[in-house]
CSV table of C-alpha atoms in Angstrom, one decimal:
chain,number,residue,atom,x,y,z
A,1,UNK,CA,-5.3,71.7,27.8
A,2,UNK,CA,-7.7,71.9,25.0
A,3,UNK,CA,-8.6,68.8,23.3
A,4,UNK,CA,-9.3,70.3,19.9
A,5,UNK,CA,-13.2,71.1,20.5
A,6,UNK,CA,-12.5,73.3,22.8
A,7,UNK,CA,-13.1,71.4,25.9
A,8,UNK,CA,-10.6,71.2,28.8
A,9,UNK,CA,-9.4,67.9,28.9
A,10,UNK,CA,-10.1,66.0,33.0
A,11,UNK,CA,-7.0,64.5,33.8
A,12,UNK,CA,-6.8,61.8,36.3
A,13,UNK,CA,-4.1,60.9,38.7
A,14,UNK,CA,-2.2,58.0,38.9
A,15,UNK,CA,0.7,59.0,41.7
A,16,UNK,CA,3.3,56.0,41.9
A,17,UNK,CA,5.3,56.3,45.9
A,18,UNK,CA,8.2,54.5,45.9
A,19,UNK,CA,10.5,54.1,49.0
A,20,UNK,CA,11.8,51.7,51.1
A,21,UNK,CA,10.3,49.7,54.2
A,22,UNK,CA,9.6,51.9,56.9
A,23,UNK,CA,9.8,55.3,55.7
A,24,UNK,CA,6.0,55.8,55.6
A,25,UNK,CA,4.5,55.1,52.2
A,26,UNK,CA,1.0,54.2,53.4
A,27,UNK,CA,1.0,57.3,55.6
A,28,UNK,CA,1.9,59.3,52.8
A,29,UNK,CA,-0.9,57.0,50.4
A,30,UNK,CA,-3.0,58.0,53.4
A,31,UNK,CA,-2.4,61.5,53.3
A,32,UNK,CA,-3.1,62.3,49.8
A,33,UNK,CA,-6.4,60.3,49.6
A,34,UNK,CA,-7.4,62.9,52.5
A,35,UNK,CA,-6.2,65.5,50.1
A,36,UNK,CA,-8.3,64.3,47.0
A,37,UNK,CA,-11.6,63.0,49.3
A,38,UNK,CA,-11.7,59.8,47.7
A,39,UNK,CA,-10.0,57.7,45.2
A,40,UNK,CA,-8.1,54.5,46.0
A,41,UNK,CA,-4.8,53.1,47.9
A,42,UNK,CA,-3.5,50.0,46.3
A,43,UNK,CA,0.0,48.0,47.6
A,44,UNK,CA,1.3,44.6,46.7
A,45,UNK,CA,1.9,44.5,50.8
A,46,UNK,CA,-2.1,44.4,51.4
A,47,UNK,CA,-2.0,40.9,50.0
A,48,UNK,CA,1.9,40.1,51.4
A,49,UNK,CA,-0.2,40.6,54.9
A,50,UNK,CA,-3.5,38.1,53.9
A,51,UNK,CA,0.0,35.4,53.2
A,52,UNK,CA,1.3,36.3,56.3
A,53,UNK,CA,4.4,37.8,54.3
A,54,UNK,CA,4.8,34.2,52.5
A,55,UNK,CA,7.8,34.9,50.0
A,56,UNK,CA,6.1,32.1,48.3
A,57,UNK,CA,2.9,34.5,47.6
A,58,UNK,CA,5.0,37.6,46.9
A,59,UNK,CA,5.1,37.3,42.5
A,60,UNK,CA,1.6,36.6,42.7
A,61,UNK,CA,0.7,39.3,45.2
A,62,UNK,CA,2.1,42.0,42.8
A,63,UNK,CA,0.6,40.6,39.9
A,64,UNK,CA,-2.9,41.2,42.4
A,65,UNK,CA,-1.6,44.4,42.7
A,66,UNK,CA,-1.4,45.1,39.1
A,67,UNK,CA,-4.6,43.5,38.2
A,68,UNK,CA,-6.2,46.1,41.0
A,69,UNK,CA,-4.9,48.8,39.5
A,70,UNK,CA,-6.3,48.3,36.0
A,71,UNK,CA,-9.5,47.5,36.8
A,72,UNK,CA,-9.2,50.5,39.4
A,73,UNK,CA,-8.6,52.7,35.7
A,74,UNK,CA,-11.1,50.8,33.7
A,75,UNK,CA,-13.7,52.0,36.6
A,76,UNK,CA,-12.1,55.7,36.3
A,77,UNK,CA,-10.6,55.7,39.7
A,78,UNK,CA,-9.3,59.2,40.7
A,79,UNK,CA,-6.5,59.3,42.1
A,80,UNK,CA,-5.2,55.7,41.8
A,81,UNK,CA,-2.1,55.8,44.3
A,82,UNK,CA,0.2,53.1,44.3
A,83,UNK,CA,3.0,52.5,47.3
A,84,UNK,CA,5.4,49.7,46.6
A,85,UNK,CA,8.8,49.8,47.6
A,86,UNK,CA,9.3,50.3,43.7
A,87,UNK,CA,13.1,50.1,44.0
A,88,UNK,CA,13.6,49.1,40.3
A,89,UNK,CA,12.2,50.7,37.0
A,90,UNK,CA,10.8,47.7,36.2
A,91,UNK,CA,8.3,47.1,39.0
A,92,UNK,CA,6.9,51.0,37.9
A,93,UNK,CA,6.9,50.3,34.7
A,94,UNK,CA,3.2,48.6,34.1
A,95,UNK,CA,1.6,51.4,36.1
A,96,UNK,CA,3.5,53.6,34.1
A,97,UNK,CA,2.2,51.9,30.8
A,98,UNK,CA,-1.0,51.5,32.1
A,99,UNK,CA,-1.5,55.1,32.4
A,100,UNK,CA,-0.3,56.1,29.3
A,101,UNK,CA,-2.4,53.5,27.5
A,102,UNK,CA,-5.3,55.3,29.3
A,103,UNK,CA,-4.2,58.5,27.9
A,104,UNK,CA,-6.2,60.5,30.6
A,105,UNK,CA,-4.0,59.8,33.4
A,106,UNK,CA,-1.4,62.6,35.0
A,107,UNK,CA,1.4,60.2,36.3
A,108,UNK,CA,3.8,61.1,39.2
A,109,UNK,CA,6.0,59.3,40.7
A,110,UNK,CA,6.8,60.5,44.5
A,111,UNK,CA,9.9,59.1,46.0
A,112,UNK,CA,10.2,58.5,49.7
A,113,UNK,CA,11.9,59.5,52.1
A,114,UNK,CA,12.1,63.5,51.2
A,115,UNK,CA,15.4,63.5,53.7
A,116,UNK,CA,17.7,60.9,54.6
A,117,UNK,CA,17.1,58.2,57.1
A,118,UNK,CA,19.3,55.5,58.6
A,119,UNK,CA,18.6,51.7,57.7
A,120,UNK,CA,19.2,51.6,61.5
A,121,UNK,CA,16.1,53.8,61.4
A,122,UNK,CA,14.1,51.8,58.7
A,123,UNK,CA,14.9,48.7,60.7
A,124,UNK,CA,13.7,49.7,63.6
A,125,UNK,CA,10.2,51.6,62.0
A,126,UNK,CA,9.8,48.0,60.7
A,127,UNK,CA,10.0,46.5,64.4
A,128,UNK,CA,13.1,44.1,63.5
A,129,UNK,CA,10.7,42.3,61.4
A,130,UNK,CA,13.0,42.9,57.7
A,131,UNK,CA,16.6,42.2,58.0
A,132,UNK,CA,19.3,45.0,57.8
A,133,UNK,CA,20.6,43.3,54.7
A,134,UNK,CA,18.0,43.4,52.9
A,135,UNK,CA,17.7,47.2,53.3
A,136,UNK,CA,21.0,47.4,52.1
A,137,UNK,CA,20.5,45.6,49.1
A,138,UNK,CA,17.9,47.6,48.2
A,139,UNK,CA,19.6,50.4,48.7
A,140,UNK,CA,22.6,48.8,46.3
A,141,UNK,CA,20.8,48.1,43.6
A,142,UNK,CA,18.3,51.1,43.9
A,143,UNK,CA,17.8,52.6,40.2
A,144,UNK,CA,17.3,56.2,40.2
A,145,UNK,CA,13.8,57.8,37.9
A,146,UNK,CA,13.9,61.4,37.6
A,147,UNK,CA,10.7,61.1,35.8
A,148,UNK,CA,7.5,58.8,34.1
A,149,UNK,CA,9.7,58.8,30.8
A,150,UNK,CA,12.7,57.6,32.6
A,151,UNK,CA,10.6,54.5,33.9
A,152,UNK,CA,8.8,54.5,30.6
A,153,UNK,CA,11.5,54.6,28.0
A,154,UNK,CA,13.8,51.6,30.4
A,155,UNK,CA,14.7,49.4,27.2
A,156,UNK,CA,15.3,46.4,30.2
A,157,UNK,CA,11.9,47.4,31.6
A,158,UNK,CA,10.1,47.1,27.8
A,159,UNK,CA,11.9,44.0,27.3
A,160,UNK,CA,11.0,42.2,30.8
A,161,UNK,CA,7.3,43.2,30.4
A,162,UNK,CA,6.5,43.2,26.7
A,163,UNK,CA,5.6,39.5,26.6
A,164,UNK,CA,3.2,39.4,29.6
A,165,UNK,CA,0.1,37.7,29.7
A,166,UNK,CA,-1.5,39.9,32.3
A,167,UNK,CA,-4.9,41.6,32.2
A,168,UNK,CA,-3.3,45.0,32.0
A,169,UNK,CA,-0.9,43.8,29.1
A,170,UNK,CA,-3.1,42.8,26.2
């Protein structure tokens, strides 16, 4: 794409994975970072783990999360990949905006697993450790995104985050 000087344009890449417990986010975080040969991996579960997978810890662990990926931007990070569980618009929705605040970031959303898998499965990748209900709830109140713009354009999503006092947010 030209940006009116005849330059290309350098797009970045922010890629969002979403999936559930178990079905290999990190791997697939993992994977592409190979692919790109350098870049960086950022997950609200790297703190969860430093808490010892506290529930008390877990807002503030994904505000980390967020906080990492901005910076991660203002430094010019390529590819920022992001692996959350991600089952709602909403928790996309500040990477989303970050990125198109940034205006030079190519934003994909990847959505794991590519074929289905059991919860029976998911619950026992996870070693027993996250209760079979819980993998059904997510899976209840999963909200679909075709794209960015269906993440971006979430009128609950703008509502829930448009007040925020985060970094990323002003």
């Amino acid at each position: 794409m030209e940006n009116g000087r005849g330059r290309k344009r350098i797009w970045k890449n922010l890629i969002i994975i979403r999936g559930l417990p178990g079905v290999g986010k990190k791997n697939k975080a993992r994977k592409l970072l190979y692919e790109f040969g350098s870049g960086g991996m950022y997950s609200a579960s790297d703190y969860h783990a430093m808490f010892n997978w506290n529930k008390d810890y877990f807002s503030q662990n994904h505000m980390w999360n967020r906080r990492d990926v901005f910076r991660a931007m203002k430094e010019d990070v390529d590819p920022i990949i992001v692996y959350n569980l991600h089952y709602r618009l909403q928790d996309m929705w500040p990477f989303v905006a970050m990125g198109m605040r940034r205006g030079d970031y190519q934003i994909s959303i990847i959505e794991l697993p590519e074929n289905y898998v059991s919860i029976n499965q998911l619950y026992s990748n996870c070693l027993g450790k996250i209760r079979k209900q819980m993998f059904r709830n997510w899976v209840d109140f999963w909200e679909e995104a075709d794209d960015i713009w269906d993440v971006y354009h979430d009128s609950y999503s703008i509502y829930r985050w448009q007040n925020s006092r985060e970094e990323w947010n002003f």
